[in-house]
Short mmCIF file of C-alpha atoms and ligand atoms in Angstrom, two decimals:
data_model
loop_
_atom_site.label_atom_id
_atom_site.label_comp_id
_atom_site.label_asym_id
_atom_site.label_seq_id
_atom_site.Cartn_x
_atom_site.Cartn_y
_atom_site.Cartn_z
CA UNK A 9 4.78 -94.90 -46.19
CA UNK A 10 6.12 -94.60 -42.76
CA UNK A 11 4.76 -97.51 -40.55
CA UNK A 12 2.81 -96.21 -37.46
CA UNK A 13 4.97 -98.12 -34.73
CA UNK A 14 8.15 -96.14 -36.52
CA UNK A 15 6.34 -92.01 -35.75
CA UNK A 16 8.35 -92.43 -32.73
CA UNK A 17 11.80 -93.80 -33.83
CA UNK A 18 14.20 -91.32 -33.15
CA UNK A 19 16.18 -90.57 -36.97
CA UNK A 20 19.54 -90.98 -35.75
CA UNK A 21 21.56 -93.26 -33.39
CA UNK A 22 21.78 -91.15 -30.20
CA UNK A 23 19.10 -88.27 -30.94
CA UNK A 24 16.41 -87.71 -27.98
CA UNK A 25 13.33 -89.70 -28.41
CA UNK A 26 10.54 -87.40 -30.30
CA UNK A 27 7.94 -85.85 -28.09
CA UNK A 28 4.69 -87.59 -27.61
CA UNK A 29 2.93 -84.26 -26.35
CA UNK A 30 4.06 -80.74 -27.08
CA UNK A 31 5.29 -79.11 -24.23
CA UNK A 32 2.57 -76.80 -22.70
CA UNK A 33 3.27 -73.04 -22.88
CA UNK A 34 2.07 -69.87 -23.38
CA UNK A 35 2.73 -68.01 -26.83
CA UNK A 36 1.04 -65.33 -27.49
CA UNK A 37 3.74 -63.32 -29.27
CA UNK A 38 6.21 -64.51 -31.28
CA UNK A 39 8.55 -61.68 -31.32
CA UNK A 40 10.98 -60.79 -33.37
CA UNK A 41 14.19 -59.32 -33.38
CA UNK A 42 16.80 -59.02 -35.94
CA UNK A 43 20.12 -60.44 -34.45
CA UNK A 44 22.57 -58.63 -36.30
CA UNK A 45 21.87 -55.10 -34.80
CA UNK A 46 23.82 -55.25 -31.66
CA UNK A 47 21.10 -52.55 -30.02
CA UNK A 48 18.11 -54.79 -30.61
CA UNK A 49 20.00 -57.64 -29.18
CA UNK A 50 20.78 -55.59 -26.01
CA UNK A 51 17.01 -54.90 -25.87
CA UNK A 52 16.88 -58.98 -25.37
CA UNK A 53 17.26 -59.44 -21.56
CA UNK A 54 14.54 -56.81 -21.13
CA UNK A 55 12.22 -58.13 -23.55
CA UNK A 56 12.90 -61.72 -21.70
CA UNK A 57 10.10 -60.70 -19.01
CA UNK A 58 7.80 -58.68 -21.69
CA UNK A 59 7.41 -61.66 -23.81
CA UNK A 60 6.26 -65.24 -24.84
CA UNK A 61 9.07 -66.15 -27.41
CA UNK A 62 11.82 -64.51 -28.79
CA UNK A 63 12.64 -65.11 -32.17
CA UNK A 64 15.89 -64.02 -33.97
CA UNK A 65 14.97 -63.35 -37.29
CA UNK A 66 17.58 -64.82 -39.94
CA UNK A 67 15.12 -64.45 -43.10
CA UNK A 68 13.46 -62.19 -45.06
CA UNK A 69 13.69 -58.54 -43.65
CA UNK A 70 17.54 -59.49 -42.87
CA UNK A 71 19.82 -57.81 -45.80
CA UNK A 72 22.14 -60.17 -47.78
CA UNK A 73 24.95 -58.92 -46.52
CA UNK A 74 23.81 -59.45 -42.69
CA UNK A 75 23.12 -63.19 -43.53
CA UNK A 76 26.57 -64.40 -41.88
CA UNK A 77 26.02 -61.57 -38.96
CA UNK A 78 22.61 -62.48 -38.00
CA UNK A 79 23.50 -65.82 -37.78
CA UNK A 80 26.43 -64.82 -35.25
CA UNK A 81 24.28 -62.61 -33.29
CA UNK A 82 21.70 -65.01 -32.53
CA UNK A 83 24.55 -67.68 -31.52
CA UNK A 84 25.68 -64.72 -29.10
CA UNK A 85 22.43 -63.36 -27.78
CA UNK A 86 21.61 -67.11 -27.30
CA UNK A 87 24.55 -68.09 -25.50
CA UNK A 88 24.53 -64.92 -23.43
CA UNK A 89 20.61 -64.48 -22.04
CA UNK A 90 18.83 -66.24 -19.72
CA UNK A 91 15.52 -67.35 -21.18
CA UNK A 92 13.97 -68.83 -18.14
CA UNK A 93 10.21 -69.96 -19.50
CA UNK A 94 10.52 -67.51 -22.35
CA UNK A 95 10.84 -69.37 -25.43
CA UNK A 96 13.76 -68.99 -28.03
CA UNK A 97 12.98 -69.62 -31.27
CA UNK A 98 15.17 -68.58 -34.77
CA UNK A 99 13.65 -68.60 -38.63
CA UNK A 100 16.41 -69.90 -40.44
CA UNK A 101 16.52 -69.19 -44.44
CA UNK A 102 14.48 -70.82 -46.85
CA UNK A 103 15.88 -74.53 -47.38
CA UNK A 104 16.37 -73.44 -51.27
CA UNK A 105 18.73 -70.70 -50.47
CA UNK A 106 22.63 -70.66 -49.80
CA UNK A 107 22.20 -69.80 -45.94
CA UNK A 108 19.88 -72.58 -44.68
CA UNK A 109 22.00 -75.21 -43.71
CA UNK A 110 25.12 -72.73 -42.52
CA UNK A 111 21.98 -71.70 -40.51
CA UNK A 112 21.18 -75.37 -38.77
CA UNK A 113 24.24 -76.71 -38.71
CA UNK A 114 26.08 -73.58 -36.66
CA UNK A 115 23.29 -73.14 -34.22
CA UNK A 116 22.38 -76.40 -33.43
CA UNK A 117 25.43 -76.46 -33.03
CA UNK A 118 26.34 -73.59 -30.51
CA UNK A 119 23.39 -73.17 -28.81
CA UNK A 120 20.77 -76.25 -29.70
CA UNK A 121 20.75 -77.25 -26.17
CA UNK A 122 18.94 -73.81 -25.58
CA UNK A 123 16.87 -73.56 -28.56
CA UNK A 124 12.92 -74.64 -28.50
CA UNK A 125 12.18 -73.76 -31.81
CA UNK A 126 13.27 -73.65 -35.23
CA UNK A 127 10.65 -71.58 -38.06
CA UNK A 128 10.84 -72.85 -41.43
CA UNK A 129 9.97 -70.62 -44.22
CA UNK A 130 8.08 -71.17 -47.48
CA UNK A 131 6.70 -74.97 -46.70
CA UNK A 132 5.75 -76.73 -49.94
CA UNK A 133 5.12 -80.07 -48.56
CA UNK A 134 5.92 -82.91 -45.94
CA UNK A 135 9.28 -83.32 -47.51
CA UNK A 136 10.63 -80.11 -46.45
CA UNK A 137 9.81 -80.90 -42.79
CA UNK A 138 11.31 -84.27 -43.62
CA UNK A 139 14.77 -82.99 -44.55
CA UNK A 140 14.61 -80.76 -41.83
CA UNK A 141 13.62 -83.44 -39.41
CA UNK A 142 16.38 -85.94 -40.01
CA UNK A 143 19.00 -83.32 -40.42
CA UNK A 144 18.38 -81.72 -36.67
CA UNK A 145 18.45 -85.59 -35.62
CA UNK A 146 21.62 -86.11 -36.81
CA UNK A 147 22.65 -82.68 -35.31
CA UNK A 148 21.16 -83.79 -32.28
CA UNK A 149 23.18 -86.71 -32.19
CA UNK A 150 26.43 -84.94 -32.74
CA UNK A 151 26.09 -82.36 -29.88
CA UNK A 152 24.37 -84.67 -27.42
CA UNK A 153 21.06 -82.94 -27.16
CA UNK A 154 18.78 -84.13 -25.03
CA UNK A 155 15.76 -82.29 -25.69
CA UNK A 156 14.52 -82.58 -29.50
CA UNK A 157 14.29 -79.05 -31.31
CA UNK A 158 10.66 -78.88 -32.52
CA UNK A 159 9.84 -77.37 -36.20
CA UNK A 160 7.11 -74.27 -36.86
CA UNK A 161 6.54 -74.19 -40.50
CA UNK A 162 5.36 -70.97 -42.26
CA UNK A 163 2.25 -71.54 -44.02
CA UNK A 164 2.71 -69.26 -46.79
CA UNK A 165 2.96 -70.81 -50.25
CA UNK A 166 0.04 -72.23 -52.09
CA UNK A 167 1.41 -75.28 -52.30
CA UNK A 168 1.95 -75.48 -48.78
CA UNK A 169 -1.76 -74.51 -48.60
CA UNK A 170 -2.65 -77.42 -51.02
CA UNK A 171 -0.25 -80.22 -48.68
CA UNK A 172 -1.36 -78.08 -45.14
CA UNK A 173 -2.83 -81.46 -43.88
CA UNK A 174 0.33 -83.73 -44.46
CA UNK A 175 2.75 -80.77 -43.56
CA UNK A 176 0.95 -80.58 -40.20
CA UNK A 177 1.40 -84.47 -39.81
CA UNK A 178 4.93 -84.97 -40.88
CA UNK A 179 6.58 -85.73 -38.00
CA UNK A 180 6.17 -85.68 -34.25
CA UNK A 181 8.68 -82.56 -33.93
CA UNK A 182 6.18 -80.12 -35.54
CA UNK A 183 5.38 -78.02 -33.54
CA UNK A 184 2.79 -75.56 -35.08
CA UNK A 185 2.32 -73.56 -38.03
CA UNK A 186 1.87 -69.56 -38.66
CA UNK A 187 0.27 -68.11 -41.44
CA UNK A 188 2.61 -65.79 -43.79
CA UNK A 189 0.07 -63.71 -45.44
CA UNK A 190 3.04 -61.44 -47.41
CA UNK A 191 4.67 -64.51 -49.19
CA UNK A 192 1.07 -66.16 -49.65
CA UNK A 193 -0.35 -63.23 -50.97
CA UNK A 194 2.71 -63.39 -53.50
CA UNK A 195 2.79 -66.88 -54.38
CA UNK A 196 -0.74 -66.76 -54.70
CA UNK A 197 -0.94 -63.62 -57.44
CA UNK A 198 -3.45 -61.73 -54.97
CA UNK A 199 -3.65 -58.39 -56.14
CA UNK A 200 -2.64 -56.50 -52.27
CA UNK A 201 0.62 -55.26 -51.65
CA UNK A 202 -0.10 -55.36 -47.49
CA UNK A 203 1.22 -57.52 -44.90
CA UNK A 204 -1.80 -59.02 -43.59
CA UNK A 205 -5.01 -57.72 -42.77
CA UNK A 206 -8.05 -57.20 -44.96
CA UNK A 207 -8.44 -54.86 -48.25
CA UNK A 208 -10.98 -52.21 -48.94
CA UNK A 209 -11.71 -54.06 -52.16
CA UNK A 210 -12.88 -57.31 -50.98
CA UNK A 211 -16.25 -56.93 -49.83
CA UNK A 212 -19.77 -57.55 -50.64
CA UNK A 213 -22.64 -54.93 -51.68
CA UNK A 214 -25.96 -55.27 -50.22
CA UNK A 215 -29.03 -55.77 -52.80
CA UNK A 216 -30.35 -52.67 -54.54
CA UNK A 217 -33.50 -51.53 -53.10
CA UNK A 218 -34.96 -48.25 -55.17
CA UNK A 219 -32.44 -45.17 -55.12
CA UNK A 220 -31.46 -46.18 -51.57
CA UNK A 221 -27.56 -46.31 -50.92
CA UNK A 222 -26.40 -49.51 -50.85
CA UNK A 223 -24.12 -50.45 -48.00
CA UNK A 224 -20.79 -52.12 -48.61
CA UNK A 225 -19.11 -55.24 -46.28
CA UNK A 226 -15.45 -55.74 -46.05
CA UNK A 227 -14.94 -59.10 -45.91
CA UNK A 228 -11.64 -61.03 -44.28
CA UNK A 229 -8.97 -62.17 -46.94
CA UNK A 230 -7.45 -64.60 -44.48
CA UNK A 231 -10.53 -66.77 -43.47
CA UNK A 232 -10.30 -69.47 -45.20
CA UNK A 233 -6.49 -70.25 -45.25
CA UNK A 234 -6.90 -69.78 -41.30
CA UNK A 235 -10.06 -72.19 -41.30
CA UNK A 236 -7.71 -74.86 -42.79
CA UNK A 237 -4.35 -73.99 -41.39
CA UNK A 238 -6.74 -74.33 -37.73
CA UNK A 239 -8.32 -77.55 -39.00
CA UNK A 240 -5.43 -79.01 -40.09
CA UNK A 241 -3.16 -78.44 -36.78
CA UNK A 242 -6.04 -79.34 -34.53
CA UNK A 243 -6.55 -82.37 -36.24
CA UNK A 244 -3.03 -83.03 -36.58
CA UNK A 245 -2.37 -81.90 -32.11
CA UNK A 246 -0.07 -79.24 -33.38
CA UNK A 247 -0.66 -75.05 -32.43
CA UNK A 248 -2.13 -72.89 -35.15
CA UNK A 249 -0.85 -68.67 -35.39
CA UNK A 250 -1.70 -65.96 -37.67
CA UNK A 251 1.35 -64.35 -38.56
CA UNK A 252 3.04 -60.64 -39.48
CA UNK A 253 0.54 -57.48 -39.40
CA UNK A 254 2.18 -54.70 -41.39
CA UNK A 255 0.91 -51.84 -40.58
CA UNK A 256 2.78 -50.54 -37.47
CA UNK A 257 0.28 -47.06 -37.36
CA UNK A 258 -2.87 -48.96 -37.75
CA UNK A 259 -3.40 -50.59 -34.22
CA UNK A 260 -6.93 -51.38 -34.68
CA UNK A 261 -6.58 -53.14 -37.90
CA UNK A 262 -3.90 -54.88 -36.24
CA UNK A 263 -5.95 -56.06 -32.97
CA UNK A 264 -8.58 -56.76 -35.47
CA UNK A 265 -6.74 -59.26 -37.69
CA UNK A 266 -5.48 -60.87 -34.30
CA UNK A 267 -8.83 -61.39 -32.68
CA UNK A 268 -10.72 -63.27 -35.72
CA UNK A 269 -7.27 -65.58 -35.91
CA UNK A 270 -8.03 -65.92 -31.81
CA UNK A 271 -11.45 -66.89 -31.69
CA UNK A 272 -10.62 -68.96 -34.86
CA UNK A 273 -8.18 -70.86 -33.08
CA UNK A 274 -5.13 -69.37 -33.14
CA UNK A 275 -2.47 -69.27 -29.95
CA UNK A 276 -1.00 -65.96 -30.83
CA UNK A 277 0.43 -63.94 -33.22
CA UNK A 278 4.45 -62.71 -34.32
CA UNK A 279 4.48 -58.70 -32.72
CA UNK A 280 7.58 -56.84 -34.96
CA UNK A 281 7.03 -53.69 -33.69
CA UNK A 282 6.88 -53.13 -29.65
CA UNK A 283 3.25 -51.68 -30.07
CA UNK A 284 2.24 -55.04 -30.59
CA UNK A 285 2.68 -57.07 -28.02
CA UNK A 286 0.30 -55.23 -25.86
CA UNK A 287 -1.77 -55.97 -28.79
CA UNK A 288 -1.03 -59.63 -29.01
CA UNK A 289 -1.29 -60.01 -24.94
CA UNK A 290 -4.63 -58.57 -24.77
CA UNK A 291 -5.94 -60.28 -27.62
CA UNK A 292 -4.55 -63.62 -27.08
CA UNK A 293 -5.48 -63.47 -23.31
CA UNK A 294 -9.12 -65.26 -22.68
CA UNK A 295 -11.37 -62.37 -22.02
CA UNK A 296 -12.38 -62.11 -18.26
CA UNK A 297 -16.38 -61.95 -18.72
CA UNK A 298 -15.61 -65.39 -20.39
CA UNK A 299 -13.28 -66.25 -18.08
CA UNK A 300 -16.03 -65.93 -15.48
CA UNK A 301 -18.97 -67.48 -17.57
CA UNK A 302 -16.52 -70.96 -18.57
CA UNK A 303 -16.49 -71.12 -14.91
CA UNK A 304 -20.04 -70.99 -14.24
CA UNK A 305 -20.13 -73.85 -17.06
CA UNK A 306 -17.91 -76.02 -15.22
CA UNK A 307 -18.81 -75.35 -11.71
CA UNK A 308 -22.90 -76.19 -13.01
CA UNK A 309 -21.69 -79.92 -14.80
CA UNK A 310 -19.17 -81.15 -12.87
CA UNK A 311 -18.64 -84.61 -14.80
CA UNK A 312 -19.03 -82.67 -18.20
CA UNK A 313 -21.68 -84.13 -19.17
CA UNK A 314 -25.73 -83.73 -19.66
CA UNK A 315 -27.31 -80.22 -19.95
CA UNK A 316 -27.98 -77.48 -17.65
CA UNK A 317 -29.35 -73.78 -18.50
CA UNK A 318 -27.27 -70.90 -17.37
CA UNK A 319 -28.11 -67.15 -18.04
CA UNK A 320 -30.79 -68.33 -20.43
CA UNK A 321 -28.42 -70.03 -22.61
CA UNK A 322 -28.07 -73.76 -23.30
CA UNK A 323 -25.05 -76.00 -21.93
CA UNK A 324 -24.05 -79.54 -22.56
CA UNK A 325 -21.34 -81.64 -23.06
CA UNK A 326 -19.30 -79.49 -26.00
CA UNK A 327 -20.01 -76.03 -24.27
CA UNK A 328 -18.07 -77.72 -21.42
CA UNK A 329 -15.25 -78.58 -23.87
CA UNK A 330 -15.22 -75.00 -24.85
CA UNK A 331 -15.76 -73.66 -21.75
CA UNK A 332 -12.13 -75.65 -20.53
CA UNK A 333 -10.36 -74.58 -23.47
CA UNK A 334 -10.69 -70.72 -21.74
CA UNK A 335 -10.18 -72.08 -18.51
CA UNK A 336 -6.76 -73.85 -19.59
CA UNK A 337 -5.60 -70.87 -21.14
CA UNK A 338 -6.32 -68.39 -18.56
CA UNK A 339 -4.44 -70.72 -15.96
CA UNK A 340 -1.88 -70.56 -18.10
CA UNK A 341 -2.04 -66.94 -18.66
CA UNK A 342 -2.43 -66.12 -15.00
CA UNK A 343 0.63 -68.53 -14.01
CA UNK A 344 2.63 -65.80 -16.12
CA UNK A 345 1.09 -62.70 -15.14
CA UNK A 346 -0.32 -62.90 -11.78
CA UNK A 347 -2.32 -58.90 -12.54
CA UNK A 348 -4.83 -61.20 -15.37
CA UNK A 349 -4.42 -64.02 -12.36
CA UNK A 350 -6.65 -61.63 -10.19
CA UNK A 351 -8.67 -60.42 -13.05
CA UNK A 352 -9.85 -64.18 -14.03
CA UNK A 353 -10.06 -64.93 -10.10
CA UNK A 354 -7.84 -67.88 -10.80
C1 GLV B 402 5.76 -63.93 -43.47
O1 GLV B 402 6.84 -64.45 -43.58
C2 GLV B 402 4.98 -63.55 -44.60
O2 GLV B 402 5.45 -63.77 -45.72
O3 GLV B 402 3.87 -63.02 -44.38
MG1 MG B 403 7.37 -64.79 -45.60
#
C-alpha cells in the first residue's frame, strides 16, 4: 500500500507536483466532437464560447479506420484554438486496445501543455488509473509540463462499479468520473438496447384493488449506480457526471435523465448533439427560485450555525451547507454568463 506522506510524490523526476485541490470550474457539458471530420473541427472556435469543455472524441463512435486521423485532428484543433476558460479534454482508447498509448504518448506530447483532461474508458479498477497515472508523469517529465493532466474515468463496467470507491481514490490526478450507461448496460447483460435513460419495462404496479385499473410507475435504471458513483467521488473530493443520452428526438427524456443525475449530485452531463447543451445549461444551472431561497438561508444564519424558520420551513446548520452548495454554483455560473448573473441577482 501506498504510504499517505507519498499521495503527493510526483511519479517521475521532473513531473509537476499533483494537485492538492481540483481546479474550480464550471462543467456542465462535456461536449463532444469527433476530431477527424475537418467540418466539426471548424465548428470548434464557435463552440469555444457555447460551451464548458470540449472533448475530442478518439473512442467508441470513431471508425477504425479514423483511429490515426482523429488522433491528428485533435493534435491540430488543439494546437490551433484558443480555449480561454473552456476546458479541453480528449477520451483516448480503451488501455486494452492497439490505439491507447499512440493516443497518450502523441498528445501529451503535442499539445499536453494545453490539455486539462484526459477520459479513460472502461475502468476496471485502481490499476488502470495507476498505469495511466505514472505514464502521463513520465510524459510530463519529457515535455516539461508544468501543469499535471488530470484523469476522468468512465464508470461503465461492472467491475468498475464493484472497485468505484478505490477507482475514485487512486491518485490525486483524478479528476471525476461519468457514468457510461451504453457499455454498463452491456457489461452488465441488462436487457435495453438505449443509451441512457429509463425503460418502459422497469416499473412497479400499484396493488390490486377490485376491478379498478391498476396504475403503473416507471422507475429510473440509473439510480443506484449514480447513488454510488456520487458517494464515492464526494467522499473521495473528486466531480461526479451522468454521461451520454441517446436519444437526440426525445428532449424531455433527455432533460429528465439530466435533472435526477443534478439533484443527485452530478456537475453536468456529455451533450453529443447541439440540442443538448441548452439542455445540459439549463439543467445543470441552480434554479433561480433556489437561487433566491439559499440566499434567504444564508443571509438569516450568518455563522451557519443554530436554527431559524423561513417560509415555514426548518433551517439549521446542514440546510446552510446545502443552501452554499447553490450559492457556489450559481457564482460560478453567473461569472460565465452574466444573463443567469442577473437572473440569480448575483
Ligand atoms: C459511454 O461511453 C457509454 O458507454 O455509455
Ligand atoms: Mg462507453
Amino acid at each position: 500500500m501506498k504510504l499517505p506522506r507519498q499521495f503527493f510524490t510526483p511519479l517521475a523526476i521532473g513531473a509537476p507536483a499533483p494537485m492538492r485541490e481540483l481546479p474550480v470550474r464550471l462543467e456542465r457539458m462535456i461536449h463532444f466532437v469527433p476530431p477527424h471530420v475537418e467540418k466539426m473541427r471548424a465548428k470548434v472556435p464557435d463552440l469555444v464560447r457555447q460551451v464548458d469543455v470540449v472533448l475530442g472524441n478518439l473512442e467508441d463512435a470513431i471508425p477504425v479506420e479514423a483511429k490515426s486521423a482523429a488522433r491528428a485532428g485533435f493534435i491540430e484543433m488543439a494546437k490551433a484554438v484558443d480555449f480561454g476558460a473552456t476546458g479541453l479534454w480528449t477520451r483516448i482508447n480503451a488501455l486494452n486496445s492497439p490505439w491507447a498509448l499512440d493516443d497518450v504518448i502523441e498528445i501529451v506530447g503535442a499539445v499536453g501543455h494545453k490539455l486539462d483532461v484526459i477520459m479513460l474508458p472502461k475502468v476496471d479498477g485502481p490499476w488502470d488509473i495507476h498505469y495511466l497515472d505514472q505514464l502521463l508523469a513520465q510524459l510530463e517529465a519529457r515535455h516539461k509540463i508544468a501543469r499535471p493532466i488530470l484523469i476522468h474515468a468512465i464508470l461503465e463496467t461492472a467491475q468498475g462499479v464493484n472497485n468505484v470507491e478505490a477507482i475514485a481514490a487512486a491518485s490525486p490526478r483524478m479528476h471525476g468520473m461519468s457514468l457510461g450507461p451504453a457499455d454498463l448496460a452491456a457489461s452488465r447483460a441488462m436487457k435495453t438496447t438505449r443509451v441512457g435513460g429509463g425503460h418502459p419495462d422497469y416499473k412497479v404496479l400499484a396493488d390490486r384493488y377490485g376491478e379498478q385499473p391498476r396504475a403503473a410507475f416507471q422507475q429510473d435504471l440509473w439510480h443506484y449506480t449514480i447513488g454510488k458513483m456520487v458517494d464515492a467521488c464526494a467522499a473521495a473530493g473528486i466531480k461526479p457526471f451522468y454521461g451520454p443520452f441517446g436519444d437526440f428526438s426525445d428532449a424531455a427524456a433527455c432533460e429528465a435523465q439530466f435533472r435526477n443525475a443534478f439533484l443527485m449530485g452530478c456537475l453536468g452531463a456529455w451533450s453529443l448533439h447541439p440540442s443538448q447543451i441548452a439542455i445540459a445549461k439549463t439543467v445543470f444551472s441552480p434554479d433561480p427560485a433556489e437561487v433566491a431561497f439559499a440566499k434567504k438561508i444564508l443571509a438569516a444564519m450568518p455563522d451557519g450555525a443554530g436554527a431559524v424558520m423561513i417560509d415555514g420551513k426548518m433551517q439549521d446548520d446542514a440546510t446552510w451547507k446545502q443552501a452554499k452548495v447553490l450559492i457556489d454554483l450559481a457564482r460560478l455560473v453567473a461569472a460565465k454568463d452574466p444573463q443567469m448573473g442577473a437572473r440569480y441577482g448575483l
